[in-house]
Coordinates of C-alpha atoms in Angstrom, one line a residue:
X1 CA 68.1 -34.6 34.3
X2 CA 68.5 -33.1 31.3
X3 CA 65.0 -31.3 29.8
X4 CA 63.2 -32.0 27.2
X5 CA 63.6 -28.8 24.7
X6 CA 60.4 -26.7 23.3
X7 CA 59.6 -27.1 19.6
X8 CA 61.0 -23.9 17.2
X9 CA 59.1 -21.2 18.0
X10 CA 56.8 -20.4 14.6
X11 CA 56.0 -16.8 15.3
X12 CA 52.5 -16.3 13.2
X13 CA 52.0 -12.0 12.0
X14 CA 48.8 -10.6 10.8
X15 CA 49.5 -7.4 8.3
X16 CA 52.1 -6.4 6.2
X17 CA 53.5 -3.4 7.3
X18 CA 56.8 -1.8 9.2
X19 CA 55.2 -2.8 12.6
X20 CA 55.0 -6.6 11.2
X21 CA 58.6 -7.1 10.2
X22 CA 59.5 -4.8 13.5
X23 CA 57.8 -8.6 15.2
X24 CA 60.0 -10.9 12.4
X25 CA 63.3 -8.5 13.5
X26 CA 62.7 -9.0 17.0
X27 CA 61.6 -12.8 17.1
X28 CA 64.5 -13.9 14.9
X29 CA 67.3 -11.2 16.7
X30 CA 65.8 -13.1 20.1
X31 CA 65.4 -16.8 19.0
X32 CA 67.0 -17.1 15.9
X33 CA 63.3 -18.2 14.4
X34 CA 61.8 -17.2 10.8
X35 CA 58.4 -15.8 11.2
X36 CA 55.3 -16.0 8.9
X37 CA 53.3 -13.8 7.7
X38 CA 49.1 -14.2 6.8
X39 CA 48.1 -10.8 4.0
X40 CA 45.9 -11.2 1.0
X41 CA 48.6 -9.0 -0.7
X42 CA 52.3 -8.3 -1.1
X43 CA 53.9 -5.2 0.3
X44 CA 57.7 -4.6 0.3
X45 CA 57.7 -4.1 4.4
X46 CA 57.6 -8.2 4.6
X47 CA 58.7 -8.8 0.8
X48 CA 62.1 -10.7 -0.7
X49 CA 63.4 -11.1 3.2
X50 CA 64.7 -14.1 4.4
X51 CA 63.3 -14.2 8.5
X52 CA 59.9 -14.1 7.1
X53 CA 57.6 -17.0 5.2
X54 CA 55.1 -14.8 3.7
X55 CA 51.3 -16.6 2.9
X56 CA 49.6 -14.3 0.5
X57 CA 45.4 -15.8 -0.2
X58 CA 42.6 -14.1 -0.9
X59 CA 41.7 -12.6 -4.4
X60 CA 43.3 -9.1 -5.4
X61 CA 43.7 -8.5 -2.0
X62 CA 40.3 -9.7 -0.3
X63 CA 41.0 -11.5 3.0
X64 CA 37.2 -12.4 3.6
X65 CA 37.8 -14.0 7.8
X66 CA 36.2 -17.1 7.2
X67 CA 39.4 -17.4 4.7
X68 CA 41.9 -16.1 7.3
X69 CA 40.6 -17.9 9.6
X70 CA 41.1 -21.8 7.5
X71 CA 44.6 -20.3 6.1
X72 CA 44.9 -20.0 10.1
X73 CA 44.4 -23.1 11.3
X74 CA 46.4 -24.3 7.7
X75 CA 49.5 -23.6 9.0
X76 CA 48.7 -24.5 12.2
X77 CA 49.4 -28.1 11.5
X78 CA 53.2 -28.0 11.8
X79 CA 56.0 -29.5 14.3
X80 CA 56.6 -26.1 15.3
X81 CA 55.2 -23.5 18.8
X82 CA 53.1 -21.2 16.5
X83 CA 52.2 -17.8 18.4
X84 CA 49.8 -15.7 17.1
X85 CA 50.3 -12.2 16.5
X86 CA 47.8 -9.0 16.1
X87 CA 49.1 -5.6 15.1
X88 CA 45.9 -3.8 13.5
X89 CA 42.2 -3.0 16.0
X90 CA 40.5 -4.9 13.2
X91 CA 42.9 -7.8 13.8
X92 CA 42.4 -8.3 16.8
X93 CA 39.2 -7.7 16.8
X94 CA 38.9 -10.5 14.3
X95 CA 41.2 -13.2 17.4
X96 CA 39.1 -12.4 20.3
X97 CA 35.8 -13.5 18.4
X98 CA 37.5 -16.9 16.9
X99 CA 39.6 -17.6 19.6
X100 CA 38.7 -20.7 20.9
X101 CA 39.1 -22.4 16.8
X102 CA 42.2 -20.3 16.9
X103 CA 43.6 -21.5 20.8
X104 CA 42.3 -25.3 20.0
X105 CA 44.5 -24.9 17.2
X106 CA 47.6 -25.3 18.8
X107 CA 48.2 -21.0 18.9
X108 CA 49.8 -19.3 21.3
X109 CA 47.8 -15.7 22.0
X110 CA 49.6 -13.4 23.8
X111 CA 47.1 -11.8 23.9
X112 CA 44.3 -10.1 27.7
X113 CA 41.1 -11.9 27.8
X114 CA 38.9 -10.9 25.9
X115 CA 36.8 -8.7 28.3
X116 CA 40.0 -7.1 29.2
X117 CA 40.6 -6.6 25.7
X118 CA 37.2 -4.8 25.5
X119 CA 37.4 -2.9 28.6
X120 CA 41.3 -1.5 27.5
X121 CA 39.8 -0.5 23.9
X122 CA 36.8 1.2 25.3
X123 CA 38.3 5.4 26.1
X124 CA 35.3 5.8 28.3
X125 CA 35.9 2.9 30.6
X126 CA 40.2 4.7 29.8
X127 CA 38.3 8.2 31.7
X128 CA 37.0 6.0 34.5
X129 CA 40.2 4.2 35.1
X130 CA 42.4 7.7 35.6
X131 CA 39.3 9.7 37.5
X132 CA 40.2 6.5 40.0
X133 CA 43.8 6.8 39.7
X134 CA 44.0 11.0 40.2
X135 CA 44.7 11.8 36.9
X136 CA 44.1 13.9 34.5
X137 CA 41.2 13.3 32.4
X138 CA 39.8 15.8 29.1
X139 CA 36.0 16.3 28.8
X140 CA 34.8 14.1 26.6
X141 CA 31.3 13.9 25.1
X142 CA 29.7 10.5 23.5
X143 CA 27.1 10.9 20.4
X144 CA 25.7 7.8 19.7
X145 CA 25.0 7.7 16.4
X146 CA 22.5 5.0 16.6
X147 CA 20.5 8.0 18.4
X148 CA 18.7 10.7 17.0
X149 CA 21.3 13.3 15.6
X150 CA 19.5 15.8 18.2
X151 CA 20.5 13.7 21.2
X152 CA 23.9 13.3 20.9
X153 CA 24.5 17.0 19.0
X154 CA 23.3 18.4 22.2
X155 CA 26.3 17.0 24.1
X156 CA 28.5 18.9 21.8
X157 CA 27.6 22.5 23.8
X158 CA 30.3 20.9 26.8
X159 CA 33.5 20.5 24.4
X160 CA 35.8 24.0 24.6
X161 CA 37.1 23.9 20.7
X162 CA 38.9 22.4 19.1
X163 CA 38.6 19.1 19.8
X164 CA 39.2 15.8 18.4
X165 CA 37.3 12.9 17.4
X166 CA 37.9 9.6 17.4
X167 CA 35.8 5.8 17.6
X168 CA 34.8 5.2 21.4
X169 CA 35.9 1.6 21.2
X170 CA 39.2 1.3 19.9
X171 CA 38.3 1.8 15.9
X172 CA 37.4 -1.7 15.4
X173 CA 33.7 -1.8 14.1
X174 CA 34.8 1.3 12.8
X175 CA 37.9 -0.4 11.2
X176 CA 35.8 -2.2 9.1
X177 CA 34.2 0.7 7.0
X178 CA 35.7 1.8 3.9
X179 CA 34.5 5.5 3.0
X180 CA 35.8 8.3 1.1
X181 CA 37.1 10.8 4.3
X182 CA 37.5 8.0 6.9
X183 CA 40.3 8.9 9.3
X184 CA 41.3 7.1 12.7
X185 CA 40.9 10.5 14.4
X186 CA 39.8 14.2 13.5
X187 CA 39.9 17.6 13.9
X188 CA 37.6 20.1 14.6
X189 CA 37.5 23.7 15.1
X190 CA 34.2 23.9 15.4
X191 CA 30.7 22.9 16.9
X192 CA 29.9 22.9 12.9
X193 CA 32.9 21.4 12.1
X194 CA 32.1 18.8 14.8
X195 CA 28.7 18.2 13.4
X196 CA 30.1 17.9 9.8
X197 CA 31.7 15.3 10.8
X198 CA 29.3 13.5 12.9
X199 CA 26.6 13.3 10.1
X200 CA 29.5 12.0 7.4
X201 CA 30.4 9.4 9.2
X202 CA 26.8 8.2 10.1
X203 CA 26.1 8.4 6.1
X204 CA 28.7 5.9 6.2
X205 CA 26.5 3.5 8.7
X206 CA 28.6 3.1 11.5
X207 CA 26.6 3.4 14.2
X208 CA 28.5 3.0 16.6
X209 CA 29.6 5.7 19.5
X210 CA 32.6 8.9 18.7
X211 CA 33.6 10.4 20.9
X212 CA 34.9 14.4 21.3
X213 CA 37.3 15.5 23.3
X214 CA 39.0 19.3 23.9
X215 CA 41.9 18.7 22.5
X216 CA 45.6 18.3 24.5
X217 CA 47.4 20.8 23.5
X218 CA 51.2 20.2 22.1
X219 CA 53.7 19.8 19.6
X220 CA 54.9 16.3 18.6
X221 CA 57.4 16.4 21.2
X222 CA 54.7 16.5 24.0
X223 CA 53.4 12.7 22.8
X224 CA 55.1 9.8 24.9
X225 CA 54.9 6.3 24.4
X226 CA 55.4 3.1 27.2
X227 CA 55.5 0.1 25.1
X228 CA 55.9 -3.5 27.1
X229 CA 54.3 -7.2 28.1
X230 CA 53.0 -7.6 31.1
X231 CA 53.2 -11.4 32.0
X232 CA 50.4 -14.1 33.7
X233 CA 50.9 -12.8 37.3
X234 CA 50.5 -8.6 37.1
X235 CA 54.2 -8.3 36.8
X236 CA 55.6 -5.9 33.9
X237 CA 58.3 -7.8 33.0
X238 CA 59.3 -5.6 30.1
X239 CA 58.8 -1.5 29.4
X240 CA 60.5 1.2 27.2
X241 CA 59.8 4.4 27.2
X242 CA 60.1 6.8 24.3
X243 CA 59.2 10.2 23.5
X244 CA 58.2 11.1 19.7
X245 CA 59.6 13.2 17.8
X246 CA 58.0 13.3 15.5
X247 CA 54.3 11.9 14.1
X248 CA 53.3 10.6 10.6
X249 CA 50.3 12.8 9.6
X250 CA 49.3 11.5 6.9
X251 CA 45.3 10.5 7.0
X252 CA 46.2 6.6 7.5
X253 CA 48.6 7.0 9.8
X254 CA 48.0 9.5 12.6
X255 CA 48.6 8.0 15.6
X256 CA 52.1 6.6 14.6
X257 CA 55.8 7.8 14.9
X258 CA 58.3 8.4 13.1
X259 CA 60.7 9.5 15.0
X260 CA 60.9 8.8 18.7
X261 CA 63.5 9.0 21.6
X262 CA 64.2 6.4 23.1
X263 CA 64.7 7.3 27.2
X264 CA 63.3 7.1 30.2
X265 CA 61.0 8.7 32.6
X266 CA 60.2 6.8 35.7
X267 CA 57.6 10.0 36.3
X268 CA 55.4 8.6 33.0
X269 CA 56.1 5.0 33.3
X270 CA 54.7 5.0 36.7
X271 CA 51.4 6.2 35.3
X272 CA 51.6 3.9 32.7
X273 CA 51.8 0.5 35.2
X274 CA 49.2 2.3 37.2
X275 CA 46.7 2.0 34.6
X276 CA 47.9 -1.6 33.0
X277 CA 47.2 -2.5 36.9
X278 CA 43.8 -0.4 37.4
X279 CA 42.5 -2.9 33.7
X280 CA 44.3 -6.4 34.7
X281 CA 45.6 -5.8 32.1
X282 CA 48.2 -8.8 30.7
X283 CA 50.3 -9.3 27.4
X284 CA 51.4 -6.7 25.2
X285 CA 50.8 -2.9 25.3
X286 CA 51.4 0.5 23.7
X287 CA 49.6 3.5 25.4
X288 CA 50.3 7.0 24.7
X289 CA 50.5 9.5 26.6
X290 CA 50.7 13.5 26.0
X291 CA 51.6 16.8 28.5
X292 CA 49.9 19.4 27.7
X293 CA 51.6 22.0 27.0
X294 CA 50.4 24.8 28.8
X295 CA 49.7 23.2 31.9
X296 CA 52.3 20.6 32.1
X297 CA 49.6 17.9 32.8
X298 CA 49.8 14.4 31.5
X299 CA 46.8 12.7 30.1
X300 CA 46.8 9.0 29.6
X301 CA 45.2 9.0 25.6
X302 CA 45.0 5.6 24.7
X303 CA 46.0 1.9 25.7
X304 CA 46.3 -0.7 22.9
X305 CA 46.5 -4.2 24.6
X306 CA 48.0 -5.9 22.0
X307 CA 52.1 -4.4 20.1
X308 CA 52.4 -0.5 18.6
X309 CA 53.2 -0.4 15.2
X310 CA 56.5 0.9 16.9
X311 CA 57.6 -1.5 19.0
X312 CA 60.6 -2.0 17.7
X313 CA 61.9 1.3 19.8
X314 CA 62.2 -0.9 22.8
X315 CA 64.3 -2.9 21.7
X316 CA 66.6 0.3 21.1
X317 CA 66.0 0.9 24.8
X318 CA 67.8 -2.5 25.4
X319 CA 64.6 -4.8 25.8
X320 CA 63.3 -7.6 23.9
X321 CA 59.7 -7.3 24.0
X322 CA 59.8 -11.3 22.6
X323 CA 61.7 -12.8 25.0
X324 CA 59.9 -12.0 27.8
X325 CA 56.3 -12.7 25.8
X326 CA 58.2 -16.3 25.5
X327 CA 59.8 -16.6 29.2
X328 CA 55.9 -16.4 30.2
X329 CA 53.7 -17.6 27.8
X330 CA 55.8 -20.4 26.8
X331 CA 58.8 -21.6 29.3
X332 CA 56.9 -20.0 32.5
X333 CA 59.5 -18.6 33.1
X334 CA 59.3 -15.8 35.7
X335 CA 62.3 -13.2 34.5
X336 CA 63.1 -10.5 36.0
X337 CA 61.9 -6.6 34.8
X338 CA 63.5 -4.9 32.5
X339 CA 63.9 -1.2 32.0
X340 CA 64.8 0.0 28.5
X341 CA 67.7 2.4 29.9
X342 CA 70.2 2.8 26.4
X343 CA 68.8 6.2 25.3
X344 CA 68.7 5.8 21.1
X345 CA 66.9 7.2 18.6
X346 CA 64.4 5.3 16.2
X347 CA 63.4 6.8 12.4
X348 CA 60.9 5.9 10.3
X349 CA 61.7 9.0 8.9
X350 CA 64.7 10.3 7.8
X351 CA 66.3 11.5 10.9
X352 CA 67.3 15.2 9.8
X353 CA 63.9 15.7 9.7
X354 CA 64.4 16.9 13.1
X355 CA 66.1 20.4 11.9
X356 CA 62.6 21.2 10.2
X357 CA 60.4 20.3 12.5
X358 CA 61.9 20.2 16.0
X359 CA 60.6 23.5 17.6
X360 CA 62.8 23.3 20.7
X361 CA 66.0 24.5 20.3
X362 CA 67.8 22.8 23.4
X363 CA 66.1 19.5 22.5
X364 CA 67.3 19.7 18.8
X365 CA 70.8 20.2 19.5
X366 CA 70.8 17.0 21.5
X367 CA 69.2 15.0 19.1
X368 CA 71.3 15.3 16.9
X369 CA 74.7 15.0 19.1
X370 CA 73.2 11.7 20.3
X371 CA 72.7 10.7 16.5
X372 CA 76.2 11.6 16.1
X373 CA 77.5 9.2 19.2
X374 CA 74.7 5.8 18.0
X375 CA 73.7 6.4 14.7
X376 CA 69.3 6.1 14.7
X377 CA 68.2 2.3 14.6
X378 CA 65.6 1.8 11.3
X379 CA 62.8 -1.1 11.8
X380 CA 63.8 -2.2 8.5
X381 CA 67.4 -2.1 8.3
X382 CA 68.4 -4.9 10.0
X383 CA 71.8 -6.4 9.0
X384 CA 70.5 -10.7 8.9
X385 CA 68.3 -9.8 5.6
X386 CA 70.6 -8.2 3.5
X387 CA 68.5 -8.1 0.2
X388 CA 69.1 -5.3 -2.3
X389 CA 65.3 -5.4 -3.3
X390 CA 65.3 -4.8 0.7
X391 CA 67.8 -1.8 0.3
X392 CA 65.8 -0.2 -2.2
X393 CA 62.2 -0.4 -0.7
X394 CA 63.7 1.0 2.4
X395 CA 65.2 4.3 0.9
X396 CA 61.7 4.3 -1.6
X397 CA 59.9 4.5 1.7
X398 CA 61.6 7.3 3.3
X399 CA 61.8 9.6 0.6
X400 CA 57.6 9.0 -0.1
X401 CA 57.4 9.3 4.0
X402 CA 59.1 12.4 3.7
X403 CA 57.5 13.6 0.8
X404 CA 54.1 13.0 2.4
X405 CA 55.1 14.5 5.6
X406 CA 55.8 18.0 3.3
X407 CA 52.5 17.5 2.3
X408 CA 50.6 16.8 5.3
X409 CA 52.0 18.9 8.0
X410 CA 54.5 20.4 6.4
X411 CA 55.3 23.0 9.6
X412 CA 55.4 22.0 12.8
X413 CA 52.3 22.8 14.9
X414 CA 51.1 24.0 18.4
X415 CA 48.2 21.3 17.9
X416 CA 50.1 18.7 16.2
X417 CA 47.4 18.4 13.5

């Protein structure tokens, strides 16, 4: 009996940055399909591409929720299978809030259930999960900015400074705000500096909860990433590990990697899989783990229940995450788990920056030798998507990233800040 072929895939991607293009590239490599992006303005990462159809809506880059949802529903009315891919916390929040009407329009949404997404992005829940698994957790104080200042400021006495300050719930409500001095993550050397930062955020109108945490010490190379896909049966069918070599240190990009050494780490991979199981997570994930340089203990710092900005590094390791998702969500196939075991380098910034920002001589020598054996992979450089303007943008972006790094992080530090 001959099976009816499924309709062509139509990935619909929310965003304009390198993570958006990387996802389109991975879909194209796996299935040969073109993606659609929906955004308020054009950006070089997705412009002049032969594998992306760009839909720009809104006036002057302004794109409200109502217009976005209407546009997405209009786009879904096709003969292709629409797959909706949010990349930023605010886009995940939008999709979760309008999930029922988007699914009614025909969208495949490869996110966990709404309650699991909420739990996974709650840093307090993550601390509880890590404690239950016997993993170390950092001392954390919750500062509820809707309460009286005296209440949340008193808790800072528990913190050993320097400290890290960030939103408790993944930055969704926080990310919708726009104010001078806004950052994804703040650092404070003293309690007075922490109070100043929290007061600024409170003054910007944020009434949610910020977390103040003891800092896990270590430069960029002590940070690891686990990116993958867990299917509807709870099986991690694709996962790849990467060691961050150099992060992006501009205020709006903190927490994103510029260079990743793709290499398996079974111990940290096991930790990531245990956290995923404890959260009952489904769909794409990106998990940040940092090893404290003083103790050697690994701390799970963040769980993102979505495609990560640098997730193309998984393909460098030999794992195409879109294949895992399509097999599960669309074809109903239980794949044999695949672990990224091909060593390589993902580089969104010029890879020779390794010579300046990697202090460990043995690691630096190994990375230079690896680059000679296997050239680094730039997510925007796709040989099936040639265009002179794209080529020019890629190198201009490299130069700008290098210039910003020199300005914001002139030399490596023990804290990576």
